[in-house]
């Protein structure tokens, strides 16, 4: 279908120009009226605004931590990592390594046997803890033009990629997306971990969009994500009201980033190395991260709610509603039958209790995600269920207990629902259901109960044409045989 044209707005107000939206040139314009900013519209006042307004109290920002940048290297240094897909000069002449910008106790070191934060450590892609020196200037360069590399070769990122593209995928709420685009980079300046994760997510988003440069941007993304994790680990022991908001924001972005990087690794990188790692095990590592971050950062939620990052956790005060996800209702209506099926099996008491409990949590999270005024419903469901289950249930998943895998199959339908709106969830549904079908496909007692999630995810995958691997028939879980069983 041809795109509908519209008359260009060359004399619009400055606020509409800054937001890249069409202005109707009324005095005041309708967009300013909509946001109750009539008196500040430049078509009325004649004065351009300094920046997009955000309804919040003025904040004082701590000074930027200055880190010296060493001279560029003309030749790549020796590496200790052997992962073939994680080259940064490896891809484009690596930045020189320097001592860590922050010091911490041995308990916070990735090499420590008494690792305080194992849920973070498992996402390191490099075996050493040294990192490139980095300052807020690097994010300013990305924000204004490009990310420089320490060589004559530069990997360019299209102008304002974070501002006009990646930030718009963070939430279904326009005000939150605008916040990430305009205020996010500014507020991140004093916090190296948040800066690095902004860069990481932007690079991973580019990897998702540009197939011909996917491996290059993937390497850049996991490189910056490693630095973000390192910085975050070093500062978690000193979590306080001043940095709680930045830590919370970094945790939110990191949760998206690990879904993106792990998914890309499984879909595109590990295929050249043979059989990829179990998607179920990879997902459980992400669950561990979500639970670990939640347990640490939730105690600072009151401080986040009163600080500059409060928009990330507060409900909108505007008359706007994210459309209800009707597929969640369909999924919730199936759960009583799933529970009855599981309870009819001969299972140990602990297995039965944990499985029924996980189903109850699934039902609660579906209901919560569909409540009035809830936003980003699909991500809310996926993240909440992952952070609310018990270690015993996750151990059952790790050991591939059939009853637990049945619950996971219905949860994985959420990935198929989310893929259409959130790029970092691409491919997770087919991979998880594919692994479950391989395990349970030969066990006739469990095949009927996973038929619905398999069919739904399979149909959703077939509708896409993005180069990701898709489950093919015949499969260990053959629907044609199942219907006649």
Coordinates of C-alpha atoms in Angstrom, one line a residue:
X1 CA 0.0 0.0 0.0
X2 CA 1.4 3.4 -0.9
X3 CA 2.2 5.8 1.9
X4 CA -0.2 8.6 2.5
X5 CA 1.4 11.9 1.9
X6 CA 0.9 15.1 3.9
X7 CA 1.8 18.7 3.6
X8 CA 5.2 19.5 5.1
X9 CA 5.0 21.8 8.2
X10 CA 7.8 24.4 7.7
X11 CA 6.6 27.0 10.1
X12 CA 5.6 24.8 13.0
X13 CA 6.4 25.4 16.6
X14 CA 9.8 24.5 18.0
X15 CA 8.5 21.9 20.3
X16 CA 6.9 19.9 17.5
X17 CA 10.1 20.2 15.5
X18 CA 12.1 18.9 18.4
X19 CA 9.7 15.9 18.8
X20 CA 9.7 15.2 15.0
X21 CA 5.9 15.4 14.8
X22 CA 3.7 17.3 12.4
X23 CA 2.5 20.7 13.6
X24 CA -0.8 22.2 12.5
X25 CA 0.6 25.7 12.9
X26 CA -2.4 26.9 15.0
X27 CA -1.7 29.5 17.6
X28 CA -1.2 27.7 19.9
X29 CA -0.8 24.4 18.0
X30 CA -2.9 21.4 18.9
X31 CA 0.0 19.3 20.1
X32 CA 0.9 21.9 22.7
X33 CA -2.8 22.2 23.7
X34 CA -3.0 18.4 24.1
X35 CA 0.0 18.4 26.5
X36 CA -1.3 21.5 28.4
X37 CA 1.6 23.7 27.2
X38 CA -0.4 26.4 25.4
X39 CA 1.4 29.2 27.1
X40 CA 4.8 27.8 26.1
X41 CA 4.1 27.2 22.4
X42 CA 6.6 29.2 20.4
X43 CA 3.9 30.2 17.9
X44 CA 2.4 32.2 20.8
X45 CA 5.4 33.3 22.7
X46 CA 7.8 33.7 19.8
X47 CA 10.5 32.1 21.9
X48 CA 11.8 28.6 21.1
X49 CA 11.9 26.3 24.1
X50 CA 15.3 25.1 25.4
X51 CA 14.2 21.5 25.2
X52 CA 11.2 19.3 25.5
X53 CA 9.5 19.8 28.9
X54 CA 9.2 17.0 31.3
X55 CA 6.7 17.2 34.2
X56 CA 9.1 16.7 37.1
X57 CA 10.9 18.6 39.7
X58 CA 14.3 20.2 38.8
X59 CA 17.1 17.8 39.8
X60 CA 20.7 18.3 40.8
X61 CA 23.1 16.0 39.0
X62 CA 26.3 14.7 40.5
X63 CA 29.5 15.6 38.7
X64 CA 30.5 13.3 35.8
X65 CA 33.1 10.8 36.8
X66 CA 36.1 11.7 34.6
X67 CA 38.1 8.8 33.2
X68 CA 41.2 9.3 31.2
X69 CA 41.3 7.9 27.6
X70 CA 44.5 6.3 26.5
X71 CA 46.0 6.9 23.1
X72 CA 44.7 4.8 20.2
X73 CA 46.4 1.5 19.3
X74 CA 47.4 0.8 15.8
X75 CA 47.6 -2.9 16.3
X76 CA 45.1 -5.1 18.2
X77 CA 46.3 -6.3 21.6
X78 CA 46.4 -9.9 22.5
X79 CA 43.1 -11.4 23.7
X80 CA 42.3 -14.0 26.3
X81 CA 38.8 -14.8 25.0
X82 CA 38.4 -17.3 22.2
X83 CA 34.8 -16.7 21.3
X84 CA 34.8 -16.2 17.6
X85 CA 31.8 -13.9 17.4
X86 CA 32.8 -11.4 20.0
X87 CA 35.5 -9.5 18.2
X88 CA 35.7 -5.8 18.5
X89 CA 38.9 -5.2 16.8
X90 CA 38.1 -8.4 16.8
X91 CA 35.6 -6.4 14.6
X92 CA 37.2 -3.0 14.3
X93 CA 40.5 -2.6 16.2
X94 CA 39.6 -2.9 19.9
X95 CA 40.0 0.0 22.3
X96 CA 43.0 -0.3 24.6
X97 CA 42.4 -2.0 27.8
X98 CA 42.9 -0.2 31.1
X99 CA 42.5 -0.9 34.8
X100 CA 38.9 -1.1 35.9
X101 CA 37.4 2.3 36.5
X102 CA 36.0 1.2 39.8
X103 CA 37.4 -1.0 42.5
X104 CA 35.5 -3.4 44.6
X105 CA 36.0 -6.2 47.1
X106 CA 37.0 -9.6 46.0
X107 CA 33.4 -10.6 46.6
X108 CA 32.3 -8.4 43.7
X109 CA 35.0 -9.6 41.3
X110 CA 34.0 -12.0 38.5
X111 CA 37.0 -14.1 39.3
X112 CA 36.1 -14.5 43.0
X113 CA 35.0 -17.9 44.2
X114 CA 32.6 -16.0 46.6
X115 CA 30.8 -14.2 43.9
X116 CA 28.2 -11.9 45.4
X117 CA 26.4 -11.4 42.1
X118 CA 26.5 -14.7 40.1
X119 CA 23.4 -13.7 38.2
X120 CA 25.4 -10.9 36.6
X121 CA 28.6 -12.8 36.2
X122 CA 27.2 -15.4 33.8
X123 CA 26.5 -12.7 31.2
X124 CA 30.2 -11.7 30.9
X125 CA 31.4 -12.4 27.4
X126 CA 35.1 -11.6 28.2
X127 CA 37.2 -13.7 30.6
X128 CA 39.1 -10.7 32.0
X129 CA 37.8 -7.8 34.0
X130 CA 39.8 -5.1 32.3
X131 CA 37.9 -2.6 30.2
X132 CA 38.3 0.3 27.9
X133 CA 38.3 3.8 29.5
X134 CA 35.1 5.5 28.7
X135 CA 33.5 8.9 29.5
X136 CA 30.2 10.7 29.0
X137 CA 31.8 12.2 25.9
X138 CA 31.4 8.9 24.1
X139 CA 27.6 8.9 24.6
X140 CA 27.5 12.5 23.5
X141 CA 29.2 11.5 20.2
X142 CA 26.7 8.7 19.7
X143 CA 23.8 11.0 20.6
X144 CA 25.0 13.7 18.1
X145 CA 26.7 11.7 15.4
X146 CA 28.7 8.4 15.8
X147 CA 30.5 6.2 18.2
X148 CA 34.3 6.5 17.6
X149 CA 36.7 3.6 17.7
X150 CA 40.3 3.9 18.7
X151 CA 41.7 3.5 15.2
X152 CA 41.6 5.0 11.7
X153 CA 38.5 2.9 11.1
X154 CA 35.2 4.0 12.6
X155 CA 32.0 2.2 13.0
X156 CA 29.3 4.7 12.3
X157 CA 25.8 4.7 13.9
X158 CA 23.2 6.7 12.0
X159 CA 22.6 10.1 13.5
X160 CA 20.4 10.1 16.6
X161 CA 19.8 6.3 16.4
X162 CA 19.0 6.1 20.1
X163 CA 16.9 9.2 20.1
X164 CA 14.7 8.5 17.1
X165 CA 14.7 4.7 17.0
X166 CA 15.8 2.6 20.0
X167 CA 14.2 4.8 22.6
X168 CA 10.9 4.5 20.8
X169 CA 10.8 0.7 21.4
X170 CA 11.2 1.0 25.2
X171 CA 7.6 1.4 26.1
X172 CA 4.1 1.6 24.6
X173 CA 3.6 4.9 26.4
X174 CA 4.6 7.9 24.4
X175 CA 5.7 9.9 27.4
X176 CA 8.1 7.2 28.5
X177 CA 9.5 6.8 25.0
X178 CA 10.0 10.6 24.9
X179 CA 11.6 10.5 28.3
X180 CA 14.1 7.8 27.2
X181 CA 14.9 9.8 24.0
X182 CA 15.4 13.2 25.6
X183 CA 16.1 12.9 29.3
X184 CA 17.6 9.4 29.4
X185 CA 21.0 10.3 27.8
X186 CA 21.2 13.5 29.9
X187 CA 20.5 11.7 33.2
X188 CA 22.9 8.9 32.3
X189 CA 25.9 11.2 32.0
X190 CA 27.1 10.8 35.6
X191 CA 26.6 7.0 35.7
X192 CA 29.0 4.9 33.6
X193 CA 26.9 1.7 33.9
X194 CA 23.8 3.4 32.5
X195 CA 25.8 5.1 29.7
X196 CA 27.3 1.8 28.7
X197 CA 23.9 0.0 28.7
X198 CA 22.4 2.8 26.5
X199 CA 25.1 2.2 24.0
X200 CA 24.8 -1.6 24.3
X201 CA 21.0 -1.6 23.6
X202 CA 21.4 0.9 20.8
X203 CA 24.0 -1.3 19.1
X204 CA 21.9 -4.5 19.6
X205 CA 18.9 -2.7 18.1
X206 CA 21.1 -1.9 15.1
X207 CA 22.1 -5.5 14.9
X208 CA 18.4 -6.5 14.8
X209 CA 17.6 -4.0 12.1
X210 CA 20.6 -4.5 9.7
X211 CA 21.2 -8.1 8.7
X212 CA 24.3 -7.3 6.6
X213 CA 26.1 -5.8 9.7
X214 CA 24.5 -8.0 12.3
X215 CA 27.6 -9.7 13.6
X216 CA 29.5 -6.3 13.8
X217 CA 26.8 -4.5 15.8
X218 CA 26.2 -7.6 17.9
X219 CA 29.9 -7.6 18.9
X220 CA 29.7 -3.9 19.7
X221 CA 26.5 -4.4 21.8
X222 CA 27.9 -7.3 24.0
X223 CA 31.1 -5.3 24.4
X224 CA 29.3 -2.3 25.9
X225 CA 27.0 -4.6 27.8
X226 CA 30.1 -6.3 29.4
X227 CA 31.3 -2.9 30.5
X228 CA 27.9 -2.0 31.9
X229 CA 27.7 -5.2 33.9
X230 CA 31.3 -4.6 35.3
X231 CA 30.4 -1.0 36.3
X232 CA 27.2 -2.1 37.9
X233 CA 28.8 -4.9 39.9
X234 CA 31.3 -2.5 41.3
X235 CA 28.7 -0.1 42.5
X236 CA 26.0 -2.4 43.8
X237 CA 27.6 -2.7 47.2
X238 CA 27.2 1.1 47.6
X239 CA 23.6 1.3 46.4
X240 CA 22.0 4.4 48.0
X241 CA 19.2 6.9 47.4
X242 CA 21.3 9.0 45.1
X243 CA 22.1 6.2 42.6
X244 CA 19.1 4.0 43.1
X245 CA 17.2 5.5 40.1
X246 CA 20.1 5.0 37.7
X247 CA 20.7 1.5 39.0
X248 CA 17.0 0.7 38.5
X249 CA 17.0 2.2 34.9
X250 CA 20.2 0.2 34.1
X251 CA 18.6 -3.0 35.4
X252 CA 15.5 -2.4 33.2
X253 CA 17.6 -1.9 30.1
X254 CA 20.0 -4.7 31.0
X255 CA 17.0 -7.1 31.2
X256 CA 16.0 -6.1 27.7
X257 CA 19.6 -6.3 26.5
X258 CA 20.3 -9.9 27.7
X259 CA 17.2 -11.1 26.0
X260 CA 18.4 -9.4 22.8
X261 CA 22.1 -10.6 23.0
X262 CA 21.3 -14.1 24.1
X263 CA 18.6 -14.5 21.5
X264 CA 20.9 -13.2 18.7
X265 CA 23.6 -15.5 19.8
X266 CA 21.3 -18.5 19.6
X267 CA 19.7 -17.5 16.3
X268 CA 22.6 -16.2 14.3
X269 CA 26.0 -16.7 16.0
X270 CA 25.9 -20.2 17.6
X271 CA 24.5 -21.9 14.5
X272 CA 28.0 -21.7 12.9
X273 CA 29.5 -23.5 16.0
X274 CA 27.2 -26.6 15.8
X275 CA 24.2 -27.3 18.0
X276 CA 23.4 -24.2 20.1
X277 CA 23.0 -24.2 23.8
X278 CA 19.7 -25.2 25.3
X279 CA 17.3 -22.2 25.0
X280 CA 15.7 -23.3 28.2
X281 CA 19.0 -23.1 30.1
X282 CA 19.7 -19.7 28.6
X283 CA 16.3 -18.5 29.6
X284 CA 16.8 -19.7 33.2
X285 CA 20.0 -17.6 33.3
X286 CA 18.0 -14.6 32.4
X287 CA 15.3 -15.5 35.0
X288 CA 18.1 -15.6 37.6
X289 CA 19.2 -12.1 36.5
X290 CA 15.7 -10.7 36.7
X291 CA 15.2 -12.2 40.2
X292 CA 18.6 -11.0 41.4
X293 CA 18.1 -7.5 40.2
X294 CA 14.6 -7.4 41.6
X295 CA 15.7 -8.6 45.0
X296 CA 18.3 -5.9 45.2
X297 CA 16.6 -2.9 43.6
X298 CA 13.1 -3.4 44.9
X299 CA 14.2 -2.2 48.4
X300 CA 15.1 1.1 46.8
X301 CA 11.8 1.5 45.0
X302 CA 10.6 4.3 47.3
X303 CA 13.7 6.3 46.4
X304 CA 13.1 5.6 42.7
X305 CA 9.5 6.8 43.0
X306 CA 10.6 10.2 44.2
X307 CA 13.6 10.7 41.9
X308 CA 14.1 11.7 38.3
X309 CA 13.6 8.1 37.1
X310 CA 10.1 7.8 38.7
X311 CA 8.3 7.8 35.3
X312 CA 9.6 4.2 34.8
X313 CA 7.5 2.9 37.7
X314 CA 4.5 5.3 37.9
X315 CA 1.2 4.9 36.1
X316 CA 0.3 7.5 33.5
X317 CA -1.8 10.4 34.7
X318 CA -3.2 11.0 31.2
X319 CA -6.4 9.7 29.8
X320 CA -4.6 7.0 27.8
X321 CA -4.9 3.3 27.9
X322 CA -2.8 0.5 26.3
X323 CA -5.3 -1.7 24.5
X324 CA -6.1 -4.8 26.5
X325 CA -4.3 -8.0 25.3
X326 CA -7.2 -10.3 24.4
X327 CA -4.8 -13.2 23.8
X328 CA -4.0 -13.1 27.5
X329 CA -7.6 -13.8 28.3
X330 CA -7.5 -16.8 26.0
X331 CA -4.4 -18.1 27.6
X332 CA -5.8 -17.6 31.1
X333 CA -8.9 -19.5 30.3
X334 CA -6.9 -22.5 29.3
X335 CA -5.0 -22.8 32.6
X336 CA -7.7 -24.5 34.7
X337 CA -7.7 -27.4 32.2
X338 CA -3.9 -27.5 32.2
X339 CA -3.9 -27.7 36.0
X340 CA -6.5 -30.5 36.0
X341 CA -4.4 -32.4 33.5
X342 CA -1.2 -32.1 35.6
X343 CA -3.1 -33.0 38.8
X344 CA -4.3 -36.2 37.1
X345 CA -0.8 -37.4 36.6
X346 CA 1.1 -39.6 39.2
X347 CA 3.7 -37.0 40.4
X348 CA 5.7 -36.6 43.6
X349 CA 4.1 -34.1 46.1
X350 CA 6.8 -31.5 45.6
X351 CA 6.5 -31.6 41.8
X352 CA 2.8 -31.3 41.9
X353 CA 2.8 -28.5 44.5
X354 CA 5.5 -26.4 42.7
X355 CA 3.9 -26.9 39.3
X356 CA 0.4 -25.9 40.5
X357 CA 2.0 -22.9 42.3
X358 CA 3.7 -21.8 39.1
X359 CA 0.4 -22.1 37.2
X360 CA -1.2 -19.9 39.8
X361 CA 1.5 -17.3 39.5
X362 CA 1.1 -17.5 35.7
X363 CA -2.6 -16.7 36.1
X364 CA -1.9 -13.9 38.5
X365 CA 0.6 -12.3 36.1
X366 CA -1.7 -12.6 33.1
X367 CA -4.5 -10.9 35.1
X368 CA -2.1 -8.1 36.4
X369 CA -0.8 -7.4 32.9
X370 CA -4.3 -6.9 31.6
X371 CA -5.6 -4.6 34.4
X372 CA -6.9 -1.2 33.4
X373 CA -4.2 1.5 32.9
X374 CA -1.4 -1.1 32.7
X375 CA 1.1 -0.4 30.0
X376 CA 3.7 -2.5 28.1
X377 CA 1.5 -5.5 29.0
X378 CA 3.5 -8.2 27.2
X379 CA 6.8 -7.3 28.9
X380 CA 5.1 -6.8 32.2
X381 CA 3.7 -10.4 32.0
X382 CA 7.0 -12.0 30.9
X383 CA 9.2 -10.2 33.5
X384 CA 6.8 -10.5 36.4
X385 CA 6.3 -14.2 36.1
X386 CA 10.1 -14.8 35.8
X387 CA 10.8 -12.8 39.0
X388 CA 8.0 -14.4 41.1
X389 CA 8.7 -18.1 40.9
X390 CA 10.5 -20.2 43.4
X391 CA 14.1 -21.6 43.1
X392 CA 12.7 -25.1 43.4
X393 CA 10.5 -24.6 40.3
X394 CA 13.4 -23.2 38.4
X395 CA 15.5 -26.2 39.4
X396 CA 12.8 -28.5 38.1
X397 CA 13.0 -26.6 34.8
X398 CA 16.8 -26.9 34.8
X399 CA 16.4 -30.7 35.2
X400 CA 13.7 -30.8 32.4
X401 CA 10.9 -32.0 34.7
X402 CA 8.0 -32.7 32.2
X403 CA 5.3 -31.0 34.4
X404 CA 7.4 -27.9 34.8
X405 CA 8.1 -27.8 31.1
X406 CA 4.3 -27.8 30.4
X407 CA 3.9 -24.6 32.4
X408 CA 6.9 -23.1 30.6
X409 CA 5.2 -23.9 27.3
X410 CA 2.2 -21.8 28.1
X411 CA 4.4 -19.0 29.5
X412 CA 6.4 -19.1 26.2
X413 CA 3.2 -18.1 24.3
X414 CA 3.9 -14.7 25.8
X415 CA 7.1 -14.4 23.7
X416 CA 5.1 -15.0 20.5
X417 CA 2.6 -12.3 21.5
X418 CA 5.4 -9.9 22.4
X419 CA 7.6 -10.4 19.3
X420 CA 5.4 -8.1 17.2
X421 CA 6.0 -5.1 19.4
X422 CA 9.4 -5.7 21.1
X423 CA 12.4 -6.5 18.9
X424 CA 14.5 -8.0 21.7
X425 CA 12.1 -10.9 22.1
X426 CA 12.5 -12.1 18.5
X427 CA 12.8 -15.8 18.2
X428 CA 12.4 -16.8 21.8
X429 CA 9.0 -18.4 21.4
X430 CA 9.9 -20.9 18.7
X431 CA 13.2 -21.8 20.4
X432 CA 11.7 -22.5 23.8
X433 CA 8.8 -24.5 22.3
X434 CA 11.2 -26.3 20.0
X435 CA 13.3 -27.5 22.9
X436 CA 10.2 -28.5 24.9
X437 CA 8.8 -30.4 22.0
X438 CA 12.1 -32.3 21.5
X439 CA 12.0 -33.4 25.2
X440 CA 8.3 -34.2 25.5
X441 CA 7.5 -35.1 21.9
X442 CA 8.4 -38.8 22.6
X443 CA 6.3 -38.9 25.8
X444 CA 2.7 -39.5 24.6
X445 CA 1.2 -38.7 28.0
X446 CA 2.4 -35.0 27.8
X447 CA 1.9 -34.3 24.1
X448 CA -1.8 -33.4 24.2
X449 CA -1.3 -30.7 26.9
X450 CA 1.4 -28.8 24.9
X451 CA -0.5 -29.0 21.6
X452 CA -2.2 -25.5 22.0
X453 CA 1.0 -23.5 22.8
X454 CA 3.0 -25.4 20.1
X455 CA 0.3 -24.6 17.4
X456 CA 0.0 -21.0 18.4
X457 CA 3.8 -20.3 18.5
X458 CA 4.3 -22.3 15.3
X459 CA 1.6 -20.3 13.4
X460 CA 3.1 -17.0 14.7
X461 CA 6.6 -18.0 13.6
X462 CA 5.4 -18.9 10.1
X463 CA 3.9 -15.5 9.6
X464 CA 7.3 -13.8 10.0
X465 CA 10.1 -13.5 7.4
X466 CA 13.1 -12.1 9.3
X467 CA 15.7 -14.8 8.7
X468 CA 15.3 -16.4 12.1
X469 CA 15.3 -20.2 12.2
X470 CA 11.7 -21.6 12.4
X471 CA 10.4 -25.0 13.5
X472 CA 9.8 -27.2 10.6
X473 CA 7.6 -30.3 10.1
X474 CA 8.1 -33.2 10.5
X475 CA 9.1 -32.6 14.1
X476 CA 9.5 -34.8 17.2
X477 CA 6.1 -33.3 18.2
X478 CA 4.0 -34.1 15.1
X479 CA 0.6 -32.4 15.2
X480 CA -0.8 -34.7 12.5
X481 CA -0.1 -37.8 14.6
X482 CA -1.3 -36.0 17.7
X483 CA -4.8 -35.3 16.3
X484 CA -5.3 -39.0 15.5
X485 CA -3.9 -40.2 18.8

